[in-house]
Short mmCIF file of C-alpha atoms and ligand atoms in Angstrom, two decimals:
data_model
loop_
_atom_site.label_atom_id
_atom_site.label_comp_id
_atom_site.label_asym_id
_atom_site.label_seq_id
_atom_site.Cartn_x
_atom_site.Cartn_y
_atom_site.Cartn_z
CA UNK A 24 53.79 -18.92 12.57
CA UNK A 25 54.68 -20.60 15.60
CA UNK A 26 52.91 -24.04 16.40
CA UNK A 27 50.48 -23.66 19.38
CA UNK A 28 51.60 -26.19 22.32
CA UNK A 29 48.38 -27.61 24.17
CA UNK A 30 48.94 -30.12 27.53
CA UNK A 31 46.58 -32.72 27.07
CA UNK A 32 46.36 -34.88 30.43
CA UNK A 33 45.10 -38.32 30.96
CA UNK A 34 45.96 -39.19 27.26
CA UNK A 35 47.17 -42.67 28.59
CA UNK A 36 43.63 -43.81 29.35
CA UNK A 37 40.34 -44.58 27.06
CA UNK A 38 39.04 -41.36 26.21
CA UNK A 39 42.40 -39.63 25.95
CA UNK A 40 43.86 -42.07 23.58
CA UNK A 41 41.32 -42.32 21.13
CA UNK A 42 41.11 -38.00 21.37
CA UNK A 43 45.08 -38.01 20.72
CA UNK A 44 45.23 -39.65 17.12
CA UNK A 45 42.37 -37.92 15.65
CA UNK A 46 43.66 -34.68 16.84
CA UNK A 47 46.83 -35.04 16.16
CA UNK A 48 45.76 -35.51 12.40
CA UNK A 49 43.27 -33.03 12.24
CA UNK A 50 45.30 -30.12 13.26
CA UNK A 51 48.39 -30.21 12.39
CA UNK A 52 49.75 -26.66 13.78
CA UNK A 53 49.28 -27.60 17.24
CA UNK A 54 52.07 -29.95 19.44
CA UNK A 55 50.53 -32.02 21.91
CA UNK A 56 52.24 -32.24 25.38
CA UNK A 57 50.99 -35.07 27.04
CA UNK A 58 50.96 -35.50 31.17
CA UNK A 59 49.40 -38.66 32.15
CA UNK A 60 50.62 -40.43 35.73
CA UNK A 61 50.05 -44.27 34.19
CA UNK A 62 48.39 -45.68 36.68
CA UNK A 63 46.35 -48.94 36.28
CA UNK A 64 44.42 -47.39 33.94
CA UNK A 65 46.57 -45.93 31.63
CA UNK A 66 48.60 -48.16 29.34
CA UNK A 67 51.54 -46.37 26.82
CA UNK A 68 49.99 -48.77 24.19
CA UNK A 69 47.39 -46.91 23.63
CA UNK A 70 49.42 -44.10 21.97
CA UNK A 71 51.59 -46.20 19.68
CA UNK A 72 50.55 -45.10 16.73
CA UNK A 73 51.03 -41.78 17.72
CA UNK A 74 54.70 -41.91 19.07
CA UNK A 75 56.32 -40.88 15.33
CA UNK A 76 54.87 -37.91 15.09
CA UNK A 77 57.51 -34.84 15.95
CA UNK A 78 54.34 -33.12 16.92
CA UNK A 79 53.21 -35.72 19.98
CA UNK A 80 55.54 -35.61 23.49
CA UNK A 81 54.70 -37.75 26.22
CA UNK A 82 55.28 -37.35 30.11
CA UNK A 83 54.69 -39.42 32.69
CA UNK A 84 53.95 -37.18 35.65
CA UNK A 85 51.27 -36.55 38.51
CA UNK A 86 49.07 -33.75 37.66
CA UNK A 87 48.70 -33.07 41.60
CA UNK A 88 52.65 -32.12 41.25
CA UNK A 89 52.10 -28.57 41.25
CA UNK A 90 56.48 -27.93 40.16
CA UNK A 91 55.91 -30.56 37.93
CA UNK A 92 52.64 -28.99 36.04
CA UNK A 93 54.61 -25.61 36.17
CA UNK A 94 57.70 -26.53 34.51
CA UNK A 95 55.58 -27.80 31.91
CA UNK A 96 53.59 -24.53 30.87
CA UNK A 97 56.76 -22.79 31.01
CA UNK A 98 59.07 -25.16 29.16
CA UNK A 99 56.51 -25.60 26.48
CA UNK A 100 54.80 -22.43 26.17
CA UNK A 101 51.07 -23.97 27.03
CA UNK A 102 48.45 -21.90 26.14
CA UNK A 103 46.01 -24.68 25.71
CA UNK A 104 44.49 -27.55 27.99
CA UNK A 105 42.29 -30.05 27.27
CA UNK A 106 41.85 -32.45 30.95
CA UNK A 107 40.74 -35.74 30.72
CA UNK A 108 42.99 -37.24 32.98
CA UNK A 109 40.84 -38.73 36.76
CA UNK A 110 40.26 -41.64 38.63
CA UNK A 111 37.04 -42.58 36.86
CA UNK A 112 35.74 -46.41 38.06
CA UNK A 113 32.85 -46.01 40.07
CA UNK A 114 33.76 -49.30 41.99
CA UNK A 115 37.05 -48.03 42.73
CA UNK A 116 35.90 -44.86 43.87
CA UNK A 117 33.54 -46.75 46.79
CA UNK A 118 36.14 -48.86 47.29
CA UNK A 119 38.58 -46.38 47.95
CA UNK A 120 37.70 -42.64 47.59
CA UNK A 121 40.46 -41.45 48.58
CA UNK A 122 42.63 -41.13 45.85
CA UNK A 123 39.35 -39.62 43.96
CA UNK A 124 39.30 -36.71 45.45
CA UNK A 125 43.16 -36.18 45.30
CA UNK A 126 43.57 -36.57 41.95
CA UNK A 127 40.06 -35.22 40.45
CA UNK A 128 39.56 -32.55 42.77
CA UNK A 129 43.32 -31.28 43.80
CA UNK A 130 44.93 -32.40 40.50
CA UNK A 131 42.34 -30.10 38.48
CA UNK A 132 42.78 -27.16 40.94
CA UNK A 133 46.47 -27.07 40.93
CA UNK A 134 45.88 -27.64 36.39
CA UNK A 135 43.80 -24.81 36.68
CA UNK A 136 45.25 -22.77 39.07
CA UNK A 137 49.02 -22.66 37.16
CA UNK A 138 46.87 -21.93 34.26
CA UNK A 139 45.33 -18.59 35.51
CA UNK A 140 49.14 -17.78 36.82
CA UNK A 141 50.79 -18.72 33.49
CA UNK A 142 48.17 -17.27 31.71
CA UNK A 143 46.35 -14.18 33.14
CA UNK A 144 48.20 -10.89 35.05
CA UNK A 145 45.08 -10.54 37.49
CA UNK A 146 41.36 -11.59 37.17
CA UNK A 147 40.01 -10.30 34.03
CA UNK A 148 43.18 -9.46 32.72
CA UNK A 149 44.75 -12.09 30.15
CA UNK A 150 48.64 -11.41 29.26
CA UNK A 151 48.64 -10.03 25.61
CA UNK A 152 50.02 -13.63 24.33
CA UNK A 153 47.54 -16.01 25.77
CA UNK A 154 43.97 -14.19 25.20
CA UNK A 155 43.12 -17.08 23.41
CA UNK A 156 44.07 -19.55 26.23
CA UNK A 157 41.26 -22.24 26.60
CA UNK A 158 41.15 -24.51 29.08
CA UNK A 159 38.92 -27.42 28.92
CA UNK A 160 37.74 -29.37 31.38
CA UNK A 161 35.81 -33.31 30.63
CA UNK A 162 33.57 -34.20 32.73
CA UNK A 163 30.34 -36.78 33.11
CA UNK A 164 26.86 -37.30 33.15
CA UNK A 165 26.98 -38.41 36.40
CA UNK A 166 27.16 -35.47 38.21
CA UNK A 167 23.14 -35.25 37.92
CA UNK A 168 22.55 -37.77 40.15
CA UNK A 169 20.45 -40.62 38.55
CA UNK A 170 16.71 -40.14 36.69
CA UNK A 171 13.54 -41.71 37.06
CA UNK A 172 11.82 -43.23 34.20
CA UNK A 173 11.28 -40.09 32.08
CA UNK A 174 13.33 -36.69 32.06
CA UNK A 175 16.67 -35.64 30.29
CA UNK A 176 20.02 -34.42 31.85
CA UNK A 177 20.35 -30.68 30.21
CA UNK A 178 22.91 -28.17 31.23
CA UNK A 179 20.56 -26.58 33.84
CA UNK A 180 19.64 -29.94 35.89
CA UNK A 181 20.84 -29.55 39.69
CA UNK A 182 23.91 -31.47 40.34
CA UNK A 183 23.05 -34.53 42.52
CA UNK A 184 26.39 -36.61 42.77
CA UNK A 185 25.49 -40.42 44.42
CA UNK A 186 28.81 -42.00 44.48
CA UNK A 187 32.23 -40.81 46.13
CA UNK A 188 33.47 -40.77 42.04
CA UNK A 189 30.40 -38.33 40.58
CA UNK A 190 31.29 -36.31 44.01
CA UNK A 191 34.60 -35.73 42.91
CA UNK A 192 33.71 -34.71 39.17
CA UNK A 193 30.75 -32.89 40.39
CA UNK A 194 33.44 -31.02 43.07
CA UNK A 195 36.37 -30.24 39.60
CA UNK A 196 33.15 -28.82 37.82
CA UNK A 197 32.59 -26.34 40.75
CA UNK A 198 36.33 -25.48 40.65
CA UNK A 199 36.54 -25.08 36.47
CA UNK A 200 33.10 -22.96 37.11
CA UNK A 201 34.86 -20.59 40.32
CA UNK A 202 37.84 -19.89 38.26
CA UNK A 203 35.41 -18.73 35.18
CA UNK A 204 32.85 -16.38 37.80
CA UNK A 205 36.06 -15.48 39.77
CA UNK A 206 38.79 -14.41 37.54
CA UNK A 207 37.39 -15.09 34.12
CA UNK A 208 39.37 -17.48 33.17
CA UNK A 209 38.29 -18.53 29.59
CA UNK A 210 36.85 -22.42 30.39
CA UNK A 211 34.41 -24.73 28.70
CA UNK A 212 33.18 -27.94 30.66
CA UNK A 213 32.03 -31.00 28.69
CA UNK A 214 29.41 -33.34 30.57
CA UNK A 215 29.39 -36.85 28.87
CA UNK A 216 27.19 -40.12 29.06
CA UNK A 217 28.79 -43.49 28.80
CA UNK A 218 31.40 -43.90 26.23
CA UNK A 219 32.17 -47.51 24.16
CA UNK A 220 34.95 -48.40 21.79
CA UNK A 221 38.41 -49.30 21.38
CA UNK A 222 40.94 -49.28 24.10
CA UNK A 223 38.83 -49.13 26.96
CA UNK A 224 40.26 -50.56 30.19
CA UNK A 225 39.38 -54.76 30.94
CA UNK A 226 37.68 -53.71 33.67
CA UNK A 227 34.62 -51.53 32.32
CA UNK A 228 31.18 -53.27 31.22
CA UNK A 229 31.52 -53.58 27.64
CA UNK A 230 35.27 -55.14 27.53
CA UNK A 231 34.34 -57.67 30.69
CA UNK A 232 31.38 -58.90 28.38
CA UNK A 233 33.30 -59.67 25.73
CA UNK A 234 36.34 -61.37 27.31
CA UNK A 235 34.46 -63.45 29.65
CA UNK A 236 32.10 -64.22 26.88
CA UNK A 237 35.30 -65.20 24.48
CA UNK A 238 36.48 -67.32 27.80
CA UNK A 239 33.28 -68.84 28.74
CA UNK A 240 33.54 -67.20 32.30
CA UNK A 241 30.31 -66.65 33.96
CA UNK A 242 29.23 -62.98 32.21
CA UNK A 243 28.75 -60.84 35.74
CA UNK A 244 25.82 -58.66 35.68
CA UNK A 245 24.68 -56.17 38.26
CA UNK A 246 21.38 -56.37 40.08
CA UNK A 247 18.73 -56.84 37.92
CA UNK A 248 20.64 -55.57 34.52
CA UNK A 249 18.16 -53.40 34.15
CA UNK A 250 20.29 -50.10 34.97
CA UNK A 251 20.03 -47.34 31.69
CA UNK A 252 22.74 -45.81 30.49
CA UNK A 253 23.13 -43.33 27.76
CA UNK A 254 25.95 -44.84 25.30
CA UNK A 255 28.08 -42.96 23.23
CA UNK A 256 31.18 -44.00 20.33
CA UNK A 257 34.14 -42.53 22.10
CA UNK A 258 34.97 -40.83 18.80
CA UNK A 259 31.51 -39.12 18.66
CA UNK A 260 32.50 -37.88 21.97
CA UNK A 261 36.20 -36.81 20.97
CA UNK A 262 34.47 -35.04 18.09
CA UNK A 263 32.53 -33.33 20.53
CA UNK A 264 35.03 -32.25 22.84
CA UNK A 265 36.65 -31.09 19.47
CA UNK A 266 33.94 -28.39 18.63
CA UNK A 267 33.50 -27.12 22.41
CA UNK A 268 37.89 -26.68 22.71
CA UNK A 269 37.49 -24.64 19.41
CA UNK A 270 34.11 -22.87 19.31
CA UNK A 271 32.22 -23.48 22.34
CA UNK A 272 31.16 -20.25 24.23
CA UNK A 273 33.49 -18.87 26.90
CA UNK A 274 32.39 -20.07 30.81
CA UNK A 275 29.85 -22.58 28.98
CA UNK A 276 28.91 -26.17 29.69
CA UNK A 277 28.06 -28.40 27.06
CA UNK A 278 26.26 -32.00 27.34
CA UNK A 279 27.32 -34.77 25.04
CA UNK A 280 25.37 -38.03 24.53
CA UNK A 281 24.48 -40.25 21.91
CA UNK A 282 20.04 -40.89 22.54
CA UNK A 283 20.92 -44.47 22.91
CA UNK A 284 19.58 -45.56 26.02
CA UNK A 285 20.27 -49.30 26.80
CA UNK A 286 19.70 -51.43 29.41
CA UNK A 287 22.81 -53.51 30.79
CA UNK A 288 20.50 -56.61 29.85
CA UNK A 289 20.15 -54.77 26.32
CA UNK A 290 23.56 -54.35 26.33
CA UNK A 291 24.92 -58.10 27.02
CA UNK A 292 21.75 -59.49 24.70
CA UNK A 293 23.54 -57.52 22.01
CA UNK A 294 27.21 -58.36 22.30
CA UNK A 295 26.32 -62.09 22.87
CA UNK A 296 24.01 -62.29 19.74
CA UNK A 297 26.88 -60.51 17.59
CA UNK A 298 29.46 -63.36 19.23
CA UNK A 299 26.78 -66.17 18.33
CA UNK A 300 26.97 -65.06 15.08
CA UNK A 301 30.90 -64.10 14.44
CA UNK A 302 32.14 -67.07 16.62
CA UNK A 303 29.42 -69.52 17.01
CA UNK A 304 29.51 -72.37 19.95
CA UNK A 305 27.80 -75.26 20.54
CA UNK A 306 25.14 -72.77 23.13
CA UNK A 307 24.60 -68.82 23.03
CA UNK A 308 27.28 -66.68 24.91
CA UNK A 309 23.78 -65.80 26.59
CA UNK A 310 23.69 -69.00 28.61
CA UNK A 311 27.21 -67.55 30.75
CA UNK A 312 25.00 -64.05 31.74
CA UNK A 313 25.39 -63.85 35.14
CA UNK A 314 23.39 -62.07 37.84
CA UNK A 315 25.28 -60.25 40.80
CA UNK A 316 24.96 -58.39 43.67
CA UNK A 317 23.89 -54.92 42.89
CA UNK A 318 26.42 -52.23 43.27
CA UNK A 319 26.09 -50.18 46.39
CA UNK A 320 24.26 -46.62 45.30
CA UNK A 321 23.92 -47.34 42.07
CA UNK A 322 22.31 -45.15 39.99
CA UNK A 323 19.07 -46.48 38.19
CA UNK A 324 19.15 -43.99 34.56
CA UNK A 325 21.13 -41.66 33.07
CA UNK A 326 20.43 -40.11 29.54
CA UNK A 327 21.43 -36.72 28.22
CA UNK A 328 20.16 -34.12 26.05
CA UNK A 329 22.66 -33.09 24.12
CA UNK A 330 20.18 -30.55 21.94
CA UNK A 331 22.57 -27.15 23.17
CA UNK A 332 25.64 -28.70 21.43
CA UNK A 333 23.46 -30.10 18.34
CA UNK A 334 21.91 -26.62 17.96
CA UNK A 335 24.26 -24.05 18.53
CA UNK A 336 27.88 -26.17 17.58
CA UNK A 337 26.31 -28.48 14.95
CA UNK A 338 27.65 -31.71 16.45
CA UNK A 339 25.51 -35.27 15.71
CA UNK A 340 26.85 -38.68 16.32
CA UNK A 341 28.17 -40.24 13.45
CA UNK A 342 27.48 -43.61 14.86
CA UNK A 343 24.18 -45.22 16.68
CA UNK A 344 24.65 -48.26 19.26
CA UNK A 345 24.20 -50.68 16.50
CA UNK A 346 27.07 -49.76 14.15
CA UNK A 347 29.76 -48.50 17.19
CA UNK A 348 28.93 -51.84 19.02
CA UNK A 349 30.55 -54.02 16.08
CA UNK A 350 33.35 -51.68 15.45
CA UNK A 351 34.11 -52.45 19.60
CA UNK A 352 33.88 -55.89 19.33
CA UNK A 353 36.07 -56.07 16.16
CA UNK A 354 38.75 -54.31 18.28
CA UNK A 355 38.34 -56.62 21.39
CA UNK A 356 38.09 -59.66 19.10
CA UNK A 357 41.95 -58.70 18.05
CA UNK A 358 42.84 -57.64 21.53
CA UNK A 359 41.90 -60.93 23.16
CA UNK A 360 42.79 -62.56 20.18
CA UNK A 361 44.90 -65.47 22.47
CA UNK A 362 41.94 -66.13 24.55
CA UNK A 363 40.65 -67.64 20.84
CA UNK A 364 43.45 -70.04 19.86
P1 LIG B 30 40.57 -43.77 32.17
O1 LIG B 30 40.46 -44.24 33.59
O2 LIG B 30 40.55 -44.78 31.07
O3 LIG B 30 41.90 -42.91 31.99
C1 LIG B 30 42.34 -41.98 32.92
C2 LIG B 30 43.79 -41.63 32.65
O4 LIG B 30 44.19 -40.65 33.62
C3 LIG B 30 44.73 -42.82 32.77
O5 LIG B 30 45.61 -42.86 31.66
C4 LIG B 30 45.51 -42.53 34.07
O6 LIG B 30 46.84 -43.04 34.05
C5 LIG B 30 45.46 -41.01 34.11
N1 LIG B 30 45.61 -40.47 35.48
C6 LIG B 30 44.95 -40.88 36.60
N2 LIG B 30 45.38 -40.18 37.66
C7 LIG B 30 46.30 -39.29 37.20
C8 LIG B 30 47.08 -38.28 37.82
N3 LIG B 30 47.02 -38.05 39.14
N4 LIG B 30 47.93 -37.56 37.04
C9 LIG B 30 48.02 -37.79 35.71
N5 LIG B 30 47.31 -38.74 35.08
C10 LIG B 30 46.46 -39.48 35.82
O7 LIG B 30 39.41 -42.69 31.99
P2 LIG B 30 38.54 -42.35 30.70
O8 LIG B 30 37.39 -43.29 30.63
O9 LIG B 30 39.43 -42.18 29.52
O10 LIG B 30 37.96 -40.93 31.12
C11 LIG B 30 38.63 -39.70 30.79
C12 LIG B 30 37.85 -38.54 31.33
O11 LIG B 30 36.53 -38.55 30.79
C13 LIG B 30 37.68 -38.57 32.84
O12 LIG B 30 37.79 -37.25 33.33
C14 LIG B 30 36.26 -39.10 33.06
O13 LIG B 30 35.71 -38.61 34.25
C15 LIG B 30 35.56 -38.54 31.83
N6 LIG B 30 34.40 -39.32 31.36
C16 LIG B 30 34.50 -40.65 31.08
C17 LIG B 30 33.39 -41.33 30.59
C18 LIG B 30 33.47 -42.79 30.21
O14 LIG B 30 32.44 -43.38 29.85
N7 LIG B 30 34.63 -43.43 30.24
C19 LIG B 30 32.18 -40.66 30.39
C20 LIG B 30 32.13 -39.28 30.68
C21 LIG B 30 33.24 -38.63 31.16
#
């Protein structure tokens, strides 16, 4: 039997390069074809360990180049996609929106739109070799909106996108959904909260804690720090996404999050007690916290249920806040091993 080729895009960033290895491993009858533009926020690095393998090929490509994303299904036979790759800093996205909505909202339609072509004759109507074709879409949490004090995200809650970078998730959702209603084009949709671990990008919460802790830089924190987020080990999430791609219902959405709301204050407390104690200084690491102005629109809570894909796909995170948090500071402690010497 042939191996089954499935694009993978966005590979080059967090999410997509911690997803990459494990799959790789775990399924070793599929090729992975790898489209990721590297900008800022992807780094080739990430996928090192995965370069050997006869089963891993990497392009560097725009997924808003509609020839490009073409000559890709048909040179390699795609009858797969898993998307990850978007523009995904909030900051950047208020900063400069722009380039959001290009590459979240046209780069999924025109991934989506060569799929139906490559895949399907007419609406309804997949060609006899691709009736399994899946296509995948990863999305976030924050296409809710943002929650008061109480209440859960489920699958049902009304989208209520807040900043120009939700908007443009919230806007690829509506797209992944139109192509399922419209031409039944077999998709699944993951939402997820806030993902931790290794190889995130410097600029993110969790790794600007760390190095500016390790450098005894001021440790910025928005506002009050007392913003919730629902945190998740990025390889509970790829573990997720792994279940939905393979058994997740046709046209389906899926929430993934790990019950671990923190605070930001909760968060910094943390990762500054664990430093105190790994790489003790004269004062705490707490000392360098920060306060800063608030980001504009910033959403207060977010926290998930993620009881649909617990219940009916049998997923559970294998990790809580308290074990993930030291495996990500192990890895960062390596990374910014020269700020050390
Ligand atoms: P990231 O910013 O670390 O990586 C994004 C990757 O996409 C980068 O490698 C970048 O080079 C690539 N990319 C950007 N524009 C591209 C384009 N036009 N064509 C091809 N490649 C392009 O993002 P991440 O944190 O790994 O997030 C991956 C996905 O998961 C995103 O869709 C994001 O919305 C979603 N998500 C992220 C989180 C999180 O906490 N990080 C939570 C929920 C959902």
């Amino acid at each position: 039997m042939h191996n089954k080729n499935i694009l993978l895009t966005g590979t080059a960033g967090f999410i997509g390069s911690n997803f990459v290895p494990y799959f790789l491993d775990k399924y070793q009858e599929y090729n992975l074809i790898n489209l990721d533009l590297l900008t800022y926020a992807g780094n080739l690095e990430n996928l090192t360990e995965c370069e050997k393998s006869s089963r891993f090929k990497f392009i560097k490509g725009d997924i808003c180049n509609r020839e490009l994303v073409e000559f890709i299904f048909s040179e390699y036979d795609i009858s797969g996609v898993i998307h990850f790759a978007a523009e995904s800093h909030v900051d950047n996205s208020i900063k400069n929106p722009g380039v959001f909505v290009q590459t979240n909202v046209n780069g999924t339609f025109t991934l989506i739109d060569v799929a139906y072509k490559y895949w399907m004759n007419k609406p309804f109507d997949y060609k006899e070799e691709y009736q399994n074709a899946r296509f995948h879409h990863i999305s976030t949490d924050e296409v809710y909106g943002t929650l008061g004090e109480t209440g859960l995200f489920t699958e049902i809650t009304p989208y209520a996108p807040n900043s120009p970078y939700s908007a443009s998730k919230a806007s690829s959702d509506m797209l992944i959904r139109a192509y399922n209603e419209t031409y039944g084009m077999n998709t699944v949709i993951t939402n997820c909260s806030n993902n931790y671990g290794p190889k995130q990008h410097d600029e993110k919460l969790i790794p600007t804690i760390i190095r500016n802790a390790l450098k005894g830089n001021p440790i910025p924190i928005y506002g009050d720090g007392k913003n919730i987020r629902d945190w998740l080990y990025v390889l509970d999430h790829c573990k997720g996404i792994d279940l939905v791609y393979h058994i997740g219902k046709t046209g389906d959405v899926y929430n993934i999050g790990g019950r671990n709301e923190k605070t930001n204050l909760q968060i910094v407390d943390k990762i500054c007690t664990i430093l105190d104690k790994k790489i003790p200084k004269e004062t705490s690491y707490k000392e360098l916290i920060t306060f800063v102005k608030d980001r504009a629109g910033h959403d207060r809570r977010y926290a998930i249920d993620a009881t649909k894909l617990e219940n009916e796909l049998g997923w559970k995170a294998d990790e809580n806040f308290e074990t993930g948090i030291v495996k990500t500071i192990e890895w960062y402690l390596e990374k910014y091993k020269s700020i050390l010497k």
